[in-house]
Amino acid sequence: MQRGFFKIAEYQRWAVFQKEMWRQTTSFAWKNLTDPLVRRQFQKLAVLGDAVLPEDKYAEFLRIAADMKDIYSQAKVDNLSLDPDLTRIFASSRNADDLKKYWVGWRDATGKNIRSQYVKFVELSNEAARAIGFNDSGELWREPYESLTFEDDMAEQWEILRPFYLEMHAYVRMKLVKLYGEEVVKPDGPIPAHLLGNMWGESWNHLQDITRPFPDKQDVDITPEMVRRNVTAIQMFKISEGFFTSLGMKRMTPEFWHYSVLEKQEVEDMECYTLAWNMCADDDFRIWHCTVPTQDDLLTVHQKMGNIQYFQHFANQPLAFQWGANPGFHKAIGEFLELSVSTPKHLHKIGFLDKVENDTETEINFLMSMALEKIAFLPFSYLIDLWRWDVFRGSVDILNDRWWQLRLQYQGLCPPVRRSETDFDPGAKYHVPGNTPLIRHFFSYILQFQLQEVLCREAGHVGPLHTCDIYGSHTAGDKLAALLRLGSSMPWQDALARMTGGSGKLDARPLLNYFAPLRRHIRDSLGNSTVGWTSGDHNICP
């Protein structure tokens, strides 16, 4: 049976190869090697993962994984698919009853049907992790971050960010109270999870119409202009390439332009995932993306081209080091570029914005649009893996109850109808049945501002961080390229210290500096409004 891009049989053949390489690697007394780089290569290759399972159990593991993904991808509510139907409804509807119906329906169609399989999946995943020396799969997931205090480190960063999130939460809740009334949204309570413009309440950017601080000011959206000009996919990727060459970095290879899929093809059931691939063969780097002429998609193009730049720069490293310094590091390299590309100054520079209104109110609007995406997502990307780490440690009897405890504690959200252990609401988010860690997003959302601060300083930027565009700075490009060339050849802490000249610690303060003007505006706007929420029954909204 075909499952997504691959067949289960292909995974099994890959597992046989991985297991043999792992056996050969671990047959050496590599921990006694004196060359630190050679020893580090062995260390990387000595971590196998799920493929260590016996053949029959690995086949069962793959079958369960494929079944969960199939349930998720084929789920419908009233014959409506998640994309584009339900996503569009949540983005545009302000009917609380309709949103509640679809919110519940999606969880009935996905999570409820995945729960029992997920429990077995966790059991097999933990068995594999223990077979290679880890206590559970959560510990295996954290291993690439090379820190014995990683959980405490992430908790420390969250505590730095939490006060700003609480203020954002209070501001958005205030606007929702005005829209829906206090009988739907309590002024001092958690926000009902179905009212945030998104199926999971993870991003609030579709609430811009009710949250924009100064609605009469310029809305920085170049999508209408891109549509008017009939901008093509190739043009968007060439614009992105031009950003990197302005920094003195690499052009895309002929293989990239020949093999990449940049538009939706007229073939049956083509999946529109966005992926960047390192084919580990000469200059063969590729992107798979169904490009559409929108501002959001232009940012996505830059992000994925940033991943290709990473591939190109570390291509001379040994194969074991041809990856980001850690999973969050790899993601941040692409995403931090959006901080320059999304500025009104840059959009004007590349010819899509007629003028830039350099006034405080326009800047506050811009920062609010960024915060509705990035600040709102921080606690969700953190708590989803806190939940999974608990599950991997053995908390499988209260899956849904623990989920809503964490969602109330970290996000200040509550379910619109009562939830119980017959539900499995985490399974309504693809990354759970897809077994994809999200802590990399949390890490990345902090690191990208740290990188931006360093490179803006290198580029000679003067002024607030949110106005910085590193376009055209070869000094910033050289510093970035030096970082990318390292791949994973050294611990990320050392790579970051080399770039920043500091301690090499993850630091959330540049993020707070970036949003400082917005934070002042939110505080002024809140007046006597409650910041935070009363805790009650986490399994239903008060």
XYZ file of C-alpha atoms in Angstrom:
542
model
C 0.000 0.000 0.000
C 1.258 3.477 -0.901
C 1.533 5.670 2.203
C 2.365 9.316 1.407
C 5.728 9.634 -0.337
C 6.996 6.162 0.609
C 5.924 2.550 0.891
C 6.212 0.616 4.132
C 8.449 -1.903 2.348
C 10.871 0.907 1.486
C 11.038 1.945 5.131
C 11.814 -1.666 6.027
C 14.648 -1.877 3.487
C 16.042 1.404 4.818
C 15.818 -0.003 8.353
C 17.884 -3.049 7.347
C 20.611 -0.748 6.024
C 20.476 1.498 9.120
C 20.690 -1.477 11.464
C 23.703 -2.911 9.665
C 25.507 0.447 9.749
C 24.662 0.751 13.454
C 26.043 -2.708 14.158
C 29.273 -1.893 12.349
C 29.587 1.441 14.153
C 28.991 0.039 17.622
C 31.446 -2.813 17.011
C 34.277 -0.272 17.325
C 35.603 0.945 20.667
C 34.953 4.439 19.373
C 34.679 6.066 22.807
C 38.419 5.491 23.209
C 39.328 7.370 20.027
C 41.516 10.416 20.640
C 40.498 12.473 17.590
C 37.431 14.456 18.780
C 35.941 14.896 15.298
C 36.209 11.195 14.449
C 34.795 10.292 17.857
C 31.898 12.713 17.278
C 31.080 11.060 13.944
C 30.877 7.686 15.650
C 28.734 9.211 18.382
C 26.248 10.467 15.777
C 26.147 7.147 13.944
C 25.718 5.138 17.150
C 22.153 6.437 17.680
C 19.809 4.212 15.679
C 16.216 4.798 16.771
C 13.085 2.811 15.897
C 14.828 0.648 13.290
C 16.512 -1.273 16.138
C 13.252 -3.165 16.742
C 13.052 -6.804 15.632
C 11.727 -7.122 12.086
C 8.208 -8.177 13.103
C 7.846 -5.421 15.676
C 9.272 -2.815 13.330
C 6.722 -3.852 10.705
C 3.978 -3.446 13.328
C 5.412 -0.054 14.304
C 5.318 1.116 10.677
C 1.813 -0.232 10.147
C 0.472 1.617 13.189
C 2.232 4.807 12.113
C 0.790 4.529 8.610
C -2.711 3.748 9.915
C -2.685 6.786 12.225
C -1.572 9.050 9.385
C -4.241 7.582 7.103
C -6.965 8.202 9.687
C -5.786 11.772 10.043
C -5.395 12.522 6.334
C -8.735 10.988 5.368
C -10.772 12.533 8.209
C -13.756 14.689 7.288
C -16.496 16.532 9.145
C -19.804 16.875 7.283
C -17.841 15.814 4.199
C -15.415 18.709 4.704
C -11.658 18.101 4.698
C -9.227 19.901 6.980
C -7.578 21.657 4.032
C -8.894 23.807 2.612
C -12.454 23.522 3.980
C -12.204 23.479 7.776
C -9.093 25.637 7.778
C -10.988 28.286 5.806
C -13.980 28.115 8.139
C -11.850 28.613 11.246
C -9.991 31.467 9.597
C -13.080 33.397 8.547
C -16.125 32.402 10.612
C -17.179 34.308 13.717
C -20.118 31.993 14.495
C -19.223 30.400 17.835
C -21.733 27.558 17.503
C -20.513 26.549 14.041
C -16.899 26.680 15.187
C -17.746 24.505 18.191
C -19.442 21.928 15.962
C -16.463 21.633 13.635
C -13.991 21.720 16.528
C -15.684 18.712 18.153
C -16.262 16.966 14.827
C -12.607 17.095 13.864
C -11.546 15.564 17.174
C -14.172 12.839 16.881
C -12.933 12.004 13.368
C -9.235 11.957 14.266
C -8.141 11.644 17.890
C -10.852 9.253 19.047
C -9.966 6.845 16.235
C -6.236 7.071 16.904
C -6.051 6.694 20.696
C -5.672 2.927 21.081
C -3.127 2.734 18.265
C -1.141 5.596 19.748
C -0.804 3.775 23.081
C 0.672 0.741 21.291
C 2.859 3.042 19.190
C 4.318 4.590 22.360
C 5.027 1.127 23.768
C 6.996 0.101 20.670
C 8.776 3.448 20.440
C 9.928 3.167 24.055
C 11.077 -0.416 23.480
C 13.303 0.813 20.633
C 14.717 3.673 22.705
C 15.593 1.377 25.602
C 17.272 -1.080 23.245
C 19.885 1.552 22.399
C 20.439 2.765 25.946
C 17.831 5.487 26.577
C 15.243 5.469 29.365
C 12.397 6.276 26.966
C 11.667 7.918 23.615
C 11.483 11.370 25.153
C 15.093 11.087 26.233
C 16.001 9.903 22.719
C 14.209 12.937 21.213
C 16.174 15.284 23.471
C 19.544 13.673 22.703
C 20.357 15.879 19.638
C 20.298 18.945 21.903
C 23.352 17.625 23.760
C 22.353 18.998 27.155
C 21.709 17.098 30.365
C 19.688 20.103 31.567
C 17.669 20.603 28.377
C 14.262 20.360 30.062
C 15.265 22.863 32.728
C 16.813 25.115 30.074
C 13.554 25.228 28.087
C 11.551 25.856 31.260
C 13.852 28.782 32.058
C 13.289 30.307 28.608
C 9.527 29.890 28.942
C 9.542 31.751 32.258
C 11.307 34.662 30.536
C 8.677 34.705 27.773
C 5.612 33.941 29.903
C 4.833 37.520 31.062
C 4.668 38.746 27.456
C 2.444 35.812 26.456
C 0.101 36.561 29.356
C -0.242 40.148 28.139
C -0.915 38.983 24.560
C -3.478 36.515 25.885
C -5.220 39.251 27.878
C -5.272 41.605 24.885
C -6.748 39.002 22.501
C -9.247 37.850 25.142
C -10.367 41.464 25.598
C -11.084 41.699 21.859
C -12.922 38.359 21.865
C -15.076 39.440 24.819
C -16.069 42.507 22.810
C -16.920 40.335 19.793
C -18.711 37.400 21.457
C -19.821 38.751 24.844
C -19.024 37.671 28.385
C -21.408 34.714 28.209
C -19.036 33.105 25.657
C -15.627 34.461 26.741
C -15.046 35.226 30.421
C -13.036 38.446 30.960
C -10.856 36.764 33.596
C -10.959 33.196 32.318
C -9.203 31.016 29.770
C -10.047 31.529 26.101
C -12.308 28.916 24.477
C -9.979 27.022 22.136
C -12.317 27.125 19.117
C -12.424 30.939 18.797
C -8.827 31.725 17.824
C -9.036 31.382 14.051
C -7.229 28.057 13.989
C -8.268 24.441 14.544
C -5.783 24.044 17.418
C -5.522 27.573 18.833
C -1.808 27.457 18.028
C -1.742 30.546 15.797
C -3.934 33.609 16.099
C -3.024 35.398 12.873
C -6.544 35.033 11.486
C -7.779 37.358 14.237
C -6.012 40.347 12.734
C -9.316 41.937 11.738
C -10.331 42.294 15.397
C -6.905 42.761 16.995
C -5.158 45.275 14.700
C -4.300 48.167 17.011
C -4.680 50.887 14.357
C -7.090 49.622 11.665
C -6.897 52.810 9.590
C -3.162 52.485 9.107
C -1.356 50.726 6.270
C -1.846 46.965 6.129
C 1.448 45.507 4.970
C 0.205 42.818 2.591
C 1.743 42.545 -0.866
C -0.480 39.625 -1.935
C -2.851 41.793 -4.060
C 0.146 43.311 -5.855
C 1.674 39.869 -6.446
C -1.613 38.631 -7.901
C -1.968 41.745 -10.047
C 1.505 41.170 -11.506
C 0.826 37.451 -11.976
C 4.055 36.601 -10.123
C 5.172 33.058 -10.960
C 6.724 30.402 -8.756
C 10.066 30.727 -10.550
C 10.034 34.488 -9.996
C 9.397 33.999 -6.265
C 12.295 31.568 -5.953
C 14.531 33.903 -7.970
C 13.604 36.758 -5.599
C 14.647 34.540 -2.699
C 17.879 33.553 -4.414
C 18.572 37.255 -4.897
C 18.301 37.798 -1.151
C 21.069 35.275 -0.508
C 23.336 36.447 -3.317
C 22.990 40.001 -1.933
C 24.677 38.613 1.197
C 27.455 37.085 -0.886
C 26.066 33.588 -0.394
C 25.503 30.763 -2.866
C 23.330 30.597 -5.967
C 21.086 27.610 -6.534
C 22.625 24.818 -8.603
C 21.429 23.675 -12.037
C 20.273 20.465 -10.369
C 18.075 22.498 -8.023
C 16.254 24.216 -10.862
C 15.959 20.979 -12.850
C 14.688 18.603 -10.174
C 12.740 20.778 -7.735
C 8.939 20.752 -7.829
C 7.861 24.362 -7.329
C 4.230 24.240 -8.469
C 1.305 21.859 -8.056
C 1.410 19.377 -10.908
C -1.557 18.064 -12.859
C -1.239 14.585 -11.414
C -3.673 12.651 -9.287
C -3.398 13.038 -5.500
C -0.258 15.178 -5.495
C 0.458 16.114 -1.873
C 1.327 19.780 -1.273
C 3.845 19.324 1.506
C 6.686 21.826 1.752
C 10.008 20.035 1.960
C 13.670 20.804 1.332
C 15.961 17.886 0.497
C 19.683 17.321 0.584
C 20.209 14.435 -1.838
C 23.807 14.000 -0.546
C 25.073 13.783 -4.117
C 27.260 16.519 -5.589
C 25.183 19.685 -6.052
C 21.764 18.020 -5.884
C 19.501 19.969 -3.512
C 15.748 20.129 -4.058
C 12.506 21.712 -2.861
C 8.975 20.340 -3.102
C 6.440 23.138 -2.758
C 3.096 24.088 -4.312
C 3.833 27.791 -4.706
C 1.024 30.358 -4.773
C 1.490 34.126 -5.232
C 0.959 35.354 -1.668
C 3.075 37.222 0.831
C 2.953 34.281 3.253
C 4.177 31.949 0.537
C 7.005 34.313 -0.379
C 8.178 34.074 3.235
C 7.886 30.277 3.102
C 9.988 30.242 -0.072
C 12.734 32.221 1.696
C 12.556 29.841 4.650
C 13.016 26.735 2.524
C 15.731 28.373 0.442
C 17.470 29.065 3.756
C 17.424 25.308 4.373
C 18.986 24.749 0.944
C 21.697 27.289 1.793
C 22.424 25.253 4.925
C 22.720 22.092 2.810
C 25.039 23.808 0.341
C 27.332 25.229 2.988
C 27.822 22.059 5.037
C 28.119 19.818 1.947
C 31.872 19.423 2.482
C 31.424 18.043 5.993
C 31.480 14.271 6.606
C 28.037 12.775 6.056
C 27.448 12.380 9.817
C 27.744 16.173 10.201
C 25.535 17.115 7.253
C 22.661 18.411 9.332
C 21.852 21.384 11.506
C 23.624 21.817 14.816
C 20.383 20.549 16.378
C 16.795 20.191 15.050
C 15.749 23.632 16.319
C 18.910 25.207 14.960
C 18.190 23.796 11.517
C 14.678 25.225 11.564
C 15.780 28.632 12.853
C 18.209 29.140 9.965
C 15.323 29.274 7.519
C 12.865 31.128 9.709
C 15.030 33.965 10.978
C 15.394 35.192 7.385
C 11.679 36.014 7.426
C 12.415 38.690 10.021
C 14.277 40.685 7.375
C 12.141 39.741 4.387
C 8.820 40.604 6.075
C 9.806 44.177 7.006
C 7.995 46.908 5.074
C 11.431 48.307 4.209
C 12.433 45.079 2.457
C 9.102 44.652 0.649
C 9.520 48.201 -0.632
C 13.124 47.471 -1.612
C 12.131 44.528 -3.829
C 9.395 46.584 -5.470
C 6.152 45.196 -4.055
C 5.304 48.040 -1.671
C 4.905 51.587 -3.033
C 5.960 53.356 0.130
C 6.876 52.732 3.737
C 4.996 54.665 6.391
C 7.621 55.287 9.040
C 5.367 55.954 11.984
C 4.780 54.237 15.292
C 1.223 53.134 14.581
C 2.159 51.309 11.368
C 5.026 49.593 13.183
C 2.711 48.484 16.005
C 0.345 46.950 13.429
C 3.256 45.105 11.847
C 4.483 43.778 15.195
C 0.990 42.650 16.153
C 0.715 40.616 12.939
C 4.054 38.966 13.774
C 3.116 38.317 17.408
C -0.219 36.697 16.535
C 1.810 34.035 14.743
C 5.031 33.704 16.710
C 4.148 34.572 20.333
C 0.880 32.654 20.198
C 2.667 29.543 18.959
C 5.356 29.470 21.668
C 3.414 27.769 24.494
C 1.727 25.300 22.146
C 5.027 24.150 20.651
C 6.382 23.777 24.187
C 3.511 21.992 25.877
C 2.853 19.434 23.154
C 6.264 17.885 23.789
C 5.965 18.311 27.561
C 2.855 16.172 27.186
C 4.623 13.607 25.018
C 7.604 13.394 27.351
C 5.127 12.598 30.156
C 3.471 9.953 27.979
C 6.808 8.357 27.104
C 7.650 8.236 30.816
C 4.544 6.142 31.397
C 1.577 8.482 31.873
C -0.747 6.658 29.472
C -3.831 6.403 31.697
C -4.708 10.117 31.676
C -3.745 11.107 28.133
C -6.518 13.622 27.522
C -6.805 14.946 31.050
C -3.071 15.720 31.157
C -3.365 17.378 27.726
C -5.943 19.868 28.968
C -4.099 20.464 32.221
C -1.120 21.632 30.185
C -3.182 23.619 27.703
C -4.787 25.534 30.544
C -1.516 25.989 32.426
C 0.581 27.186 29.481
C -1.843 28.564 26.884
C -4.766 29.647 29.014
C -7.185 27.764 26.738
C -10.152 25.582 27.560
C -12.312 23.154 25.530
C -15.782 24.391 24.496
C -17.394 21.057 25.487
C -16.488 18.653 28.276
C -13.628 16.307 27.469
C -12.894 12.884 28.967
C -10.538 9.935 28.530
C -12.745 8.598 25.740
C -11.387 11.554 23.767
C -7.844 11.910 22.475
C -7.527 15.565 21.541
C -3.721 15.566 21.035
C -4.362 13.186 18.135
C -6.266 15.944 16.339
C -2.894 17.626 15.611
C -0.894 15.962 12.832
C 2.417 16.087 14.689
C 1.131 13.542 17.255
C 0.101 10.715 14.889
C 2.986 11.850 12.648
C 5.407 11.439 15.596
C 7.065 14.781 14.861
C 8.659 16.692 17.761
C 7.592 20.315 18.166
C 10.137 21.475 20.738
C 12.296 22.313 17.712
C 9.775 25.066 16.907
C 9.945 26.464 20.430
C 13.740 26.437 20.289
C 13.741 27.953 16.800
C 11.329 30.775 17.648
C 13.758 31.922 20.342
C 16.995 31.323 18.428
C 15.886 33.136 15.276
C 15.687 36.465 17.111
C 19.069 35.814 18.698
C 20.555 35.242 15.229
C 18.811 38.316 13.870
C 20.250 40.496 16.618
C 23.808 39.282 15.946
C 23.600 39.661 12.162
C 21.887 43.046 12.330
C 24.719 44.267 14.497
C 27.180 42.810 11.985
C 25.336 44.607 9.168
C 25.679 47.929 10.985
C 21.956 48.318 11.592
C 20.948 51.295 13.720
C 17.494 51.418 15.272
C 14.915 48.990 16.677
C 15.501 45.319 15.916
C 12.150 44.927 14.184
C 13.167 47.412 11.473
C 16.364 45.568 10.509
C 16.839 44.132 7.025
C 20.218 42.465 6.463
C 19.714 42.428 2.666
C 22.904 43.472 0.867
C 25.288 43.026 3.814
C 28.250 40.827 2.872
C 29.622 41.073 6.416
C 26.393 39.588 7.797
C 26.408 36.993 5.006
C 29.982 35.973 5.762
C 29.182 35.485 9.440
C 26.081 33.451 8.610
C 27.963 31.325 6.059
C 30.654 30.533 8.619
C 27.971 29.213 10.952
C 26.285 27.152 8.240
C 29.535 25.508 7.155
C 29.875 23.888 10.585
C 26.795 21.691 10.146
C 26.621 19.512 13.252
C 30.395 19.098 13.544
C 30.373 20.664 17.010
C 27.763 21.028 19.789
C 25.311 23.798 18.975
C 26.335 25.675 22.101
C 29.879 25.972 20.757
C 28.672 26.973 17.291
C 26.414 29.665 18.771
C 29.180 30.954 21.051
C 31.498 31.218 18.063
C 28.906 33.297 16.205
C 27.747 35.564 19.025
C 30.978 35.871 20.978
C 28.915 35.063 24.067
C 28.196 32.071 26.266
C 26.477 29.945 23.656
C 23.239 29.798 25.648
C 19.810 30.114 24.109
C 18.530 33.574 25.025
C 14.922 34.816 24.767
C 15.789 38.449 25.458
C 16.346 39.436 21.784
C 12.791 38.245 21.085
C 11.470 40.516 23.823
C 13.585 43.387 22.465
C 12.086 42.872 19.010
C 8.521 43.138 20.310
C 9.179 45.834 22.958
C 7.116 48.587 21.221
C 4.134 46.245 20.865
C 4.409 45.171 24.479
C 4.248 48.785 25.644
C 1.172 49.345 23.482
C -0.566 46.240 24.840
C 0.076 47.280 28.431
C -1.404 50.707 27.748
C -4.433 49.147 26.000
C -5.264 46.665 28.752
C -6.090 49.271 31.371
C -7.734 47.437 34.277
C -8.237 44.195 32.328
C -7.166 40.986 34.058
C -3.827 39.535 32.996
C -3.800 35.758 33.435
C -6.786 33.521 34.066
C -8.616 31.795 36.855
C -7.996 28.066 37.027
C -10.936 25.751 37.316
C -12.063 22.559 35.627
C -9.543 22.210 32.783
C -11.819 19.779 30.899
C -14.457 22.402 29.986
C -14.673 26.165 29.657
C -16.247 27.932 32.635
